[in-house]
PDB file of C-alpha atoms in Angstrom:
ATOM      1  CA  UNK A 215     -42.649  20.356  20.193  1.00 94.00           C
ATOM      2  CA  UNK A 216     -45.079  22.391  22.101  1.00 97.00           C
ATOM      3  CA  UNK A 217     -48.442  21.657  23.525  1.00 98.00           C
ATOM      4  CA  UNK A 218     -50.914  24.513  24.766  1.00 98.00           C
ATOM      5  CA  UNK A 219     -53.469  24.408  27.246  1.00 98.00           C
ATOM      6  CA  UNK A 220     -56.114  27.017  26.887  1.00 98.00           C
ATOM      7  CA  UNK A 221     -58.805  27.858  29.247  1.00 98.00           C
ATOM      8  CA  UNK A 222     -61.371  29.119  26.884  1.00 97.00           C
ATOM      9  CA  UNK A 223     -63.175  30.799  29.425  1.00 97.00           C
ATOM     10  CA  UNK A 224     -63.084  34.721  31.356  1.00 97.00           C
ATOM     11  CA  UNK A 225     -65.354  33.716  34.635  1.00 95.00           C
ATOM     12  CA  UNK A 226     -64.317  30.414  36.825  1.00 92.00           C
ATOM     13  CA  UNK A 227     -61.633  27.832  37.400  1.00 95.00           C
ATOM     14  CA  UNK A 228     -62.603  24.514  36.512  1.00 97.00           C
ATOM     15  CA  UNK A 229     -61.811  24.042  33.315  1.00 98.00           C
ATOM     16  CA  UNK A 230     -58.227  25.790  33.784  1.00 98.00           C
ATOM     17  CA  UNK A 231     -57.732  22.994  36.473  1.00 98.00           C
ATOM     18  CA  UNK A 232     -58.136  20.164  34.418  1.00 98.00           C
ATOM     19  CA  UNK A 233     -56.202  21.542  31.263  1.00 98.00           C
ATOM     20  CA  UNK A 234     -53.296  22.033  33.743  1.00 98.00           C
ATOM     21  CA  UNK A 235     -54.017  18.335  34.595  1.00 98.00           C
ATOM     22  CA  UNK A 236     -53.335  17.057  31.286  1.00 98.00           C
ATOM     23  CA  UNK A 237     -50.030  19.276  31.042  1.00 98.00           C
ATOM     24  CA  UNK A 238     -48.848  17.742  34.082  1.00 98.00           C
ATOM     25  CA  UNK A 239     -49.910  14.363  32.950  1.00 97.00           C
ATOM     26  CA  UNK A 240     -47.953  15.390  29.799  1.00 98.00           C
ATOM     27  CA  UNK A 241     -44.850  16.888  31.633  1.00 97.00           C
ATOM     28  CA  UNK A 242     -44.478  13.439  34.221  1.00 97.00           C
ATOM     29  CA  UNK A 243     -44.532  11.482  31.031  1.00 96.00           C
ATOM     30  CA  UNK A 244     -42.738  13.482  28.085  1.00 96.00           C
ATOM     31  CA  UNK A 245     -40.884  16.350  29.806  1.00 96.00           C
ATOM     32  CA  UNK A 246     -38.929  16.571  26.763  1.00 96.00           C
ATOM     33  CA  UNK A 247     -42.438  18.567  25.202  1.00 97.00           C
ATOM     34  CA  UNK A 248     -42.682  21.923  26.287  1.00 97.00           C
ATOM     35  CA  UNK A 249     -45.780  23.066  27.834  1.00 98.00           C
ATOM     36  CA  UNK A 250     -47.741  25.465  28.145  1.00 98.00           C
ATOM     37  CA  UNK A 251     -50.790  27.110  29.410  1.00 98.00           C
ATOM     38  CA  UNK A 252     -52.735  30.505  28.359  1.00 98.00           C
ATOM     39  CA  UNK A 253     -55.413  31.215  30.141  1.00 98.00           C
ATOM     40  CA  UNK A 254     -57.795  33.718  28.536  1.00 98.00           C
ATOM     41  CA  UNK A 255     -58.482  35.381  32.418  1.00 97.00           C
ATOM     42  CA  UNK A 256     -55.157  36.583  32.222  1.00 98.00           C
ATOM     43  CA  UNK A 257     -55.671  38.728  28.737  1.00 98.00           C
ATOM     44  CA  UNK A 258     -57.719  41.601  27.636  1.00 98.00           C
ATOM     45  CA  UNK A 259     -58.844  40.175  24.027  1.00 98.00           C
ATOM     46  CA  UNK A 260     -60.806  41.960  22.171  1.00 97.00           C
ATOM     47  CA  UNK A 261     -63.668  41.098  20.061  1.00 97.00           C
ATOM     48  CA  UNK A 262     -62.609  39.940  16.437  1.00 97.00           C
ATOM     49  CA  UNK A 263     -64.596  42.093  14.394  1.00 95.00           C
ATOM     50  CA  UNK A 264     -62.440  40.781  10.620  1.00 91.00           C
ATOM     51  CA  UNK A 265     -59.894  43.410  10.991  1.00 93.00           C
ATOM     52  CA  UNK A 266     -56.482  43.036  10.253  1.00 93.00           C
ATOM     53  CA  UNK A 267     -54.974  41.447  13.364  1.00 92.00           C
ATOM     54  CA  UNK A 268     -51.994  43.408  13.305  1.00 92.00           C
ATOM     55  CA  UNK A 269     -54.610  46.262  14.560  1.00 96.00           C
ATOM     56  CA  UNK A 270     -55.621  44.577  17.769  1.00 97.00           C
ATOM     57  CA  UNK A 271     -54.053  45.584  21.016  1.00 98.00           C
ATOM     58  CA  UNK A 272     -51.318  44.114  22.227  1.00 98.00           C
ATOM     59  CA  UNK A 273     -52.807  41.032  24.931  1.00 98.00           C
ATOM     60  CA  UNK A 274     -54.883  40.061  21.383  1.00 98.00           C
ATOM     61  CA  UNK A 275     -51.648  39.928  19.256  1.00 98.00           C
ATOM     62  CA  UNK A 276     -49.918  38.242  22.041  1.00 98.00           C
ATOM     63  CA  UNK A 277     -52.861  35.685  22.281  1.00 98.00           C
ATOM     64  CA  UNK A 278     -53.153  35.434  18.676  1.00 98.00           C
ATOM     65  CA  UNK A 279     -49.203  34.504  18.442  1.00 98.00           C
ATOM     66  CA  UNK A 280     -49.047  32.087  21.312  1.00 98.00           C
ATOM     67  CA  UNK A 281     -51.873  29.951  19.964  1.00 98.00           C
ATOM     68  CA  UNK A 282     -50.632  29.905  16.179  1.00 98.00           C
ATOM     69  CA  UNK A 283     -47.235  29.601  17.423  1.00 97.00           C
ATOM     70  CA  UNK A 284     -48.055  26.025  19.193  1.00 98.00           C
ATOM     71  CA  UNK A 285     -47.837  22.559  17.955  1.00 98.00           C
ATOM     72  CA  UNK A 286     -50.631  20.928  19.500  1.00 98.00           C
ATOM     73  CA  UNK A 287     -53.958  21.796  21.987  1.00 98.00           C
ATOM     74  CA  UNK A 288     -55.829  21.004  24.866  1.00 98.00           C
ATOM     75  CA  UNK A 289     -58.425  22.927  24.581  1.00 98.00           C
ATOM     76  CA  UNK A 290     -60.558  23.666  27.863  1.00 98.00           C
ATOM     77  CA  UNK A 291     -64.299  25.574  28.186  1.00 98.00           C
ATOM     78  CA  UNK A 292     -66.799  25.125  30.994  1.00 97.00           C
ATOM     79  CA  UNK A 293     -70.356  24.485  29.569  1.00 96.00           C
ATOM     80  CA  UNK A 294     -72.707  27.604  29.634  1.00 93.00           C
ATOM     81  CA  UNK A 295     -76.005  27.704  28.194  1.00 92.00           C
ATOM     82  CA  UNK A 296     -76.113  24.021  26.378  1.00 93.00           C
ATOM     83  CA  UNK A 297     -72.792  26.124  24.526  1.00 96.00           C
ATOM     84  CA  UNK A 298     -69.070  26.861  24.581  1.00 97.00           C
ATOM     85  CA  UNK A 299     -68.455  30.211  26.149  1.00 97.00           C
ATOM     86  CA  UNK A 300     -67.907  33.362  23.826  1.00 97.00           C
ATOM     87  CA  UNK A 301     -64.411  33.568  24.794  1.00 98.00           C
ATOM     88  CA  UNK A 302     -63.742  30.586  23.326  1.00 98.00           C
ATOM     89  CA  UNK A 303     -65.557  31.158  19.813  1.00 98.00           C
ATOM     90  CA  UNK A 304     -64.255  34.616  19.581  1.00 98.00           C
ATOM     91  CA  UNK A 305     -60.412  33.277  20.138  1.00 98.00           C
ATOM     92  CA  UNK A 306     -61.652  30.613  17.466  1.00 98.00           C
ATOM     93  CA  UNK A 307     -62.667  33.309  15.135  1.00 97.00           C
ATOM     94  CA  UNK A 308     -59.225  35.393  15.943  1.00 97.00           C
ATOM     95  CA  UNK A 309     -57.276  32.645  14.585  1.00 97.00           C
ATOM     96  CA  UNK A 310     -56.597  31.967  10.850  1.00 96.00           C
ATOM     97  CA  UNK A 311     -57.707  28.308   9.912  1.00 96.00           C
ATOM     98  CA  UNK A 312     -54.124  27.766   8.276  1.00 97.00           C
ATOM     99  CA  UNK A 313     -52.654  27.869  12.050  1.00 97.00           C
ATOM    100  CA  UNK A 314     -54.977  25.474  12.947  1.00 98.00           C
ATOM    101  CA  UNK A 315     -54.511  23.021  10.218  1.00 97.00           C
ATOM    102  CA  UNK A 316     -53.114  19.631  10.618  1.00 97.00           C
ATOM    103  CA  UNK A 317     -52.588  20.236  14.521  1.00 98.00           C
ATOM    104  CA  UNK A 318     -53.843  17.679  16.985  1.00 98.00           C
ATOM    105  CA  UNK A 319     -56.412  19.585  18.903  1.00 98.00           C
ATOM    106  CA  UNK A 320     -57.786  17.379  22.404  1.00 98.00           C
ATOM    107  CA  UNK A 321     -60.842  18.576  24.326  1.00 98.00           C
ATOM    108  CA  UNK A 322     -62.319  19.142  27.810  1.00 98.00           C
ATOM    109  CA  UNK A 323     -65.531  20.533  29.569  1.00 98.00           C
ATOM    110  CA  UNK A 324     -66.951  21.281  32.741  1.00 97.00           C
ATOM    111  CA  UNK A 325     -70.431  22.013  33.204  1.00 95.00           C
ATOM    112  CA  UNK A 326     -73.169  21.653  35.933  1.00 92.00           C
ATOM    113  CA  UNK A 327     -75.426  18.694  34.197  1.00 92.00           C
ATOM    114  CA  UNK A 328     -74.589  15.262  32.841  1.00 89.00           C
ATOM    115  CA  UNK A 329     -75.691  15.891  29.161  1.00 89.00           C
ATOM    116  CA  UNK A 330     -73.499  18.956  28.815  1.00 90.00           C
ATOM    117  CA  UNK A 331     -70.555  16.276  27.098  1.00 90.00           C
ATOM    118  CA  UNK A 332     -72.407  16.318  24.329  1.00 91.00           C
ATOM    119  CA  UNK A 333     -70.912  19.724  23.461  1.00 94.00           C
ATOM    120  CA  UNK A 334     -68.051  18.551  22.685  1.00 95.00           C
ATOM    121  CA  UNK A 335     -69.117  16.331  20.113  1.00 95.00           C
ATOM    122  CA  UNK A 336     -72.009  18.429  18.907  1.00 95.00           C
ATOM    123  CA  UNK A 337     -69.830  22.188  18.890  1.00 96.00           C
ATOM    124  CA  UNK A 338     -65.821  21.509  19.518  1.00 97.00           C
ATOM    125  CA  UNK A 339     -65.198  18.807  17.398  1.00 97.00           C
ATOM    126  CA  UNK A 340     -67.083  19.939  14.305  1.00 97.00           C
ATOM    127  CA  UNK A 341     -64.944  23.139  14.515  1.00 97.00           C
ATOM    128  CA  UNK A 342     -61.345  21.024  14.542  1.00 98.00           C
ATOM    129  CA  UNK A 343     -63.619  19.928  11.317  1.00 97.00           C
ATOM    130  CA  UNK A 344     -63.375  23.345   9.791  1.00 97.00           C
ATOM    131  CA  UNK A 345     -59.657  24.088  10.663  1.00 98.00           C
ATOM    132  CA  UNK A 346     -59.011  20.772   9.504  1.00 98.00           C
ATOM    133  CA  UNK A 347     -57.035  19.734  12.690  1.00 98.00           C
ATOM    134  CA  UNK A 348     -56.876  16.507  13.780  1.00 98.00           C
ATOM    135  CA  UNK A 349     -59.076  15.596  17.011  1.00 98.00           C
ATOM    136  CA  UNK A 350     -58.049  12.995  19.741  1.00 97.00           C
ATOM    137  CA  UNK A 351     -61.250  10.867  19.949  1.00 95.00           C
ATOM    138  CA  UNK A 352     -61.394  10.670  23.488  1.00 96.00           C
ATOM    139  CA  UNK A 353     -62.185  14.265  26.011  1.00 97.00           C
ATOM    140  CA  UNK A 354     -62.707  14.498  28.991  1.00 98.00           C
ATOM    141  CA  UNK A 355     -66.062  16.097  30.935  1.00 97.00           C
ATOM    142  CA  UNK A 356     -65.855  17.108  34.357  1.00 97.00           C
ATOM    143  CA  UNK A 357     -68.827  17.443  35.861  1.00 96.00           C
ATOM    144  CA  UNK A 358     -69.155  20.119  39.452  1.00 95.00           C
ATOM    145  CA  UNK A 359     -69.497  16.676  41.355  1.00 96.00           C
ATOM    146  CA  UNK A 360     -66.082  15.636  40.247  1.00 97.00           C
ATOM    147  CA  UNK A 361     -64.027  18.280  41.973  1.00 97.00           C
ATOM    148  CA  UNK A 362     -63.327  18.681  45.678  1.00 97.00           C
ATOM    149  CA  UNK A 363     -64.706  21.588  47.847  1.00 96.00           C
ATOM    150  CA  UNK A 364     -61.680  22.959  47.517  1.00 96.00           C
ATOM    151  CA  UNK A 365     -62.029  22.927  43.686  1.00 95.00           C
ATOM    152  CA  UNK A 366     -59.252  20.292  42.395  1.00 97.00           C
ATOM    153  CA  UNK A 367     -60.171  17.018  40.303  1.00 97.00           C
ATOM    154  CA  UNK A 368     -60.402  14.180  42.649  1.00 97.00           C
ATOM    155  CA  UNK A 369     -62.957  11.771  40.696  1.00 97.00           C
ATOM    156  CA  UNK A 370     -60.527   8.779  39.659  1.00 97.00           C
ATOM    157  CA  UNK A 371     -62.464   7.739  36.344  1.00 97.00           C
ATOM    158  CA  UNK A 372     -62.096  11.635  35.557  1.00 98.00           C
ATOM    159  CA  UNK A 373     -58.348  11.596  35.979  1.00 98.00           C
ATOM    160  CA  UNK A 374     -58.098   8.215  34.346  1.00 98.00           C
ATOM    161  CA  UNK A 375     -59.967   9.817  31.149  1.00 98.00           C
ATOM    162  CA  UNK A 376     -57.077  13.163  31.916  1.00 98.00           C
ATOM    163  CA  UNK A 377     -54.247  10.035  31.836  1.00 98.00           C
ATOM    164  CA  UNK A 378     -56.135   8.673  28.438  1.00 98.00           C
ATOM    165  CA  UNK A 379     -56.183  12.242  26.906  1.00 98.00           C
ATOM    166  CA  UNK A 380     -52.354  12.982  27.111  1.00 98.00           C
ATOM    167  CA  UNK A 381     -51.290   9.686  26.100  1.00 98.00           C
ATOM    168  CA  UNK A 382     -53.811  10.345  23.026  1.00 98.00           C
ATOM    169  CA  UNK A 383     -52.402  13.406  22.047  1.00 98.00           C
ATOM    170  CA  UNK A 384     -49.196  12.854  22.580  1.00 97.00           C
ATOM    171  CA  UNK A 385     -49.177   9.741  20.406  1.00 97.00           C
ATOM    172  CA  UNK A 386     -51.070  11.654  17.760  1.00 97.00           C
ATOM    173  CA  UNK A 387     -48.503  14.325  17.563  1.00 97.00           C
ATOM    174  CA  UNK A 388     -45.372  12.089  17.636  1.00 95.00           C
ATOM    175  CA  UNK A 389     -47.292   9.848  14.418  1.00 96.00           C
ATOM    176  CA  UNK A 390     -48.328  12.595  12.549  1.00 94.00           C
ATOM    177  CA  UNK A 391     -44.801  14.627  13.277  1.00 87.00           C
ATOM    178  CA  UNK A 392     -43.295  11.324  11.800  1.00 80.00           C
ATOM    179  CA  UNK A 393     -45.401  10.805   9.093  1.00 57.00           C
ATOM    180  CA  UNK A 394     -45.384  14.900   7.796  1.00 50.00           C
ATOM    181  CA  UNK A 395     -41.749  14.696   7.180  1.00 45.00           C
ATOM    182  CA  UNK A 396     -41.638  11.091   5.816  1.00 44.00           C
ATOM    183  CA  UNK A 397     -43.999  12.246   3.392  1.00 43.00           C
ATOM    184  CA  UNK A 398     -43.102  15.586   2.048  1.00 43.00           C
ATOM    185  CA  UNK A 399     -43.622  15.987  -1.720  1.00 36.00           C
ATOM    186  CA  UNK A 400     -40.798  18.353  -3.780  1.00 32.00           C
TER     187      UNK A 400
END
């Protein structure tokens, strides 16, 4: 069973440092799940355009493998504009629903204002709508106030909500595991 972080974003470090939160949460509690985390900074994607992704260069296909490849998301943007970043929608777009579907998908943002939470009900979750996935109903929000100078997480309701999200996930993916194979039709 794997679980992939992704830091949906090409500029900053916040939201990369509380995805790799959650996989650590995940990793202390469950090391028998394999982790992992892609972190769009370190690829060269290019924009989907509808092409055949077999035509994209190579850091595309790779990113386009890893994330159908996983069993379950935490899926991390920062907050720009009142929106997710472009990053983020165009690895959304990259991806073909079917991957996506009937995957636990778990959120987090980071963003400079108080209201910017609402994004992830108002934009992430209504996507996991359209894939179909299933969506852990807690996130968590970071706001700049709840990191340290030295830019790690140190707000303790913050890292309660990061404790909250990974046993959320992780519950959701064990149930649904369970129940997919008890329930398989001929």
């Amino acid at each position: 069973m794997k679980l992939l972080g992704i830091s949906g974003t090409i500029i900053g470090s916040k939201p990369r440092v509380v995805v790799q939160k959650v996989l650590d949460e995940v990793q202390r509690n469950q090391p028998e799940i394999e982790v992992e985390l892609l972190d769009l900074k370190d690829y060269n994607v290019q924009f989907c355009d509808g092409r055949d992704p077999s035509t994209y260069n190579e850091d595309t296909k790779k990113v386009i493998d890893i994330v159908s490849s996983a069993d379950f998301y935490i899926i991390g943007t920062p907050i720009f504009q009142g929106s997710i970043t472009g990053a983020l929608k165009n690895l959304f777009d990259l991806i073909h629903p079917k991957d996506f579907r009937n995957k636990v998908m778990g959120f987090i943002a980071t963003g400079g204002t108080y209201q910017h939470y609402l994004v992830v009900e108002n934009q992430l979750k209504p996507i996991a709508g359209y894939f179909r996935a299933f969506v852990a109903p807690g996130f968590v929000y970071a706001h700049n106030d709840h990191f340290s100078p030295q830019n790690e997480l140190v707000d303790r309701e913050v890292l309660e909500r990061v404790a909250a999200l990974s046993e959320e996930v992780i519950f959701m993916q064990k149930t649904l595991k369970g129940t997919k194979s008890d329930h398989q039709y001929s």
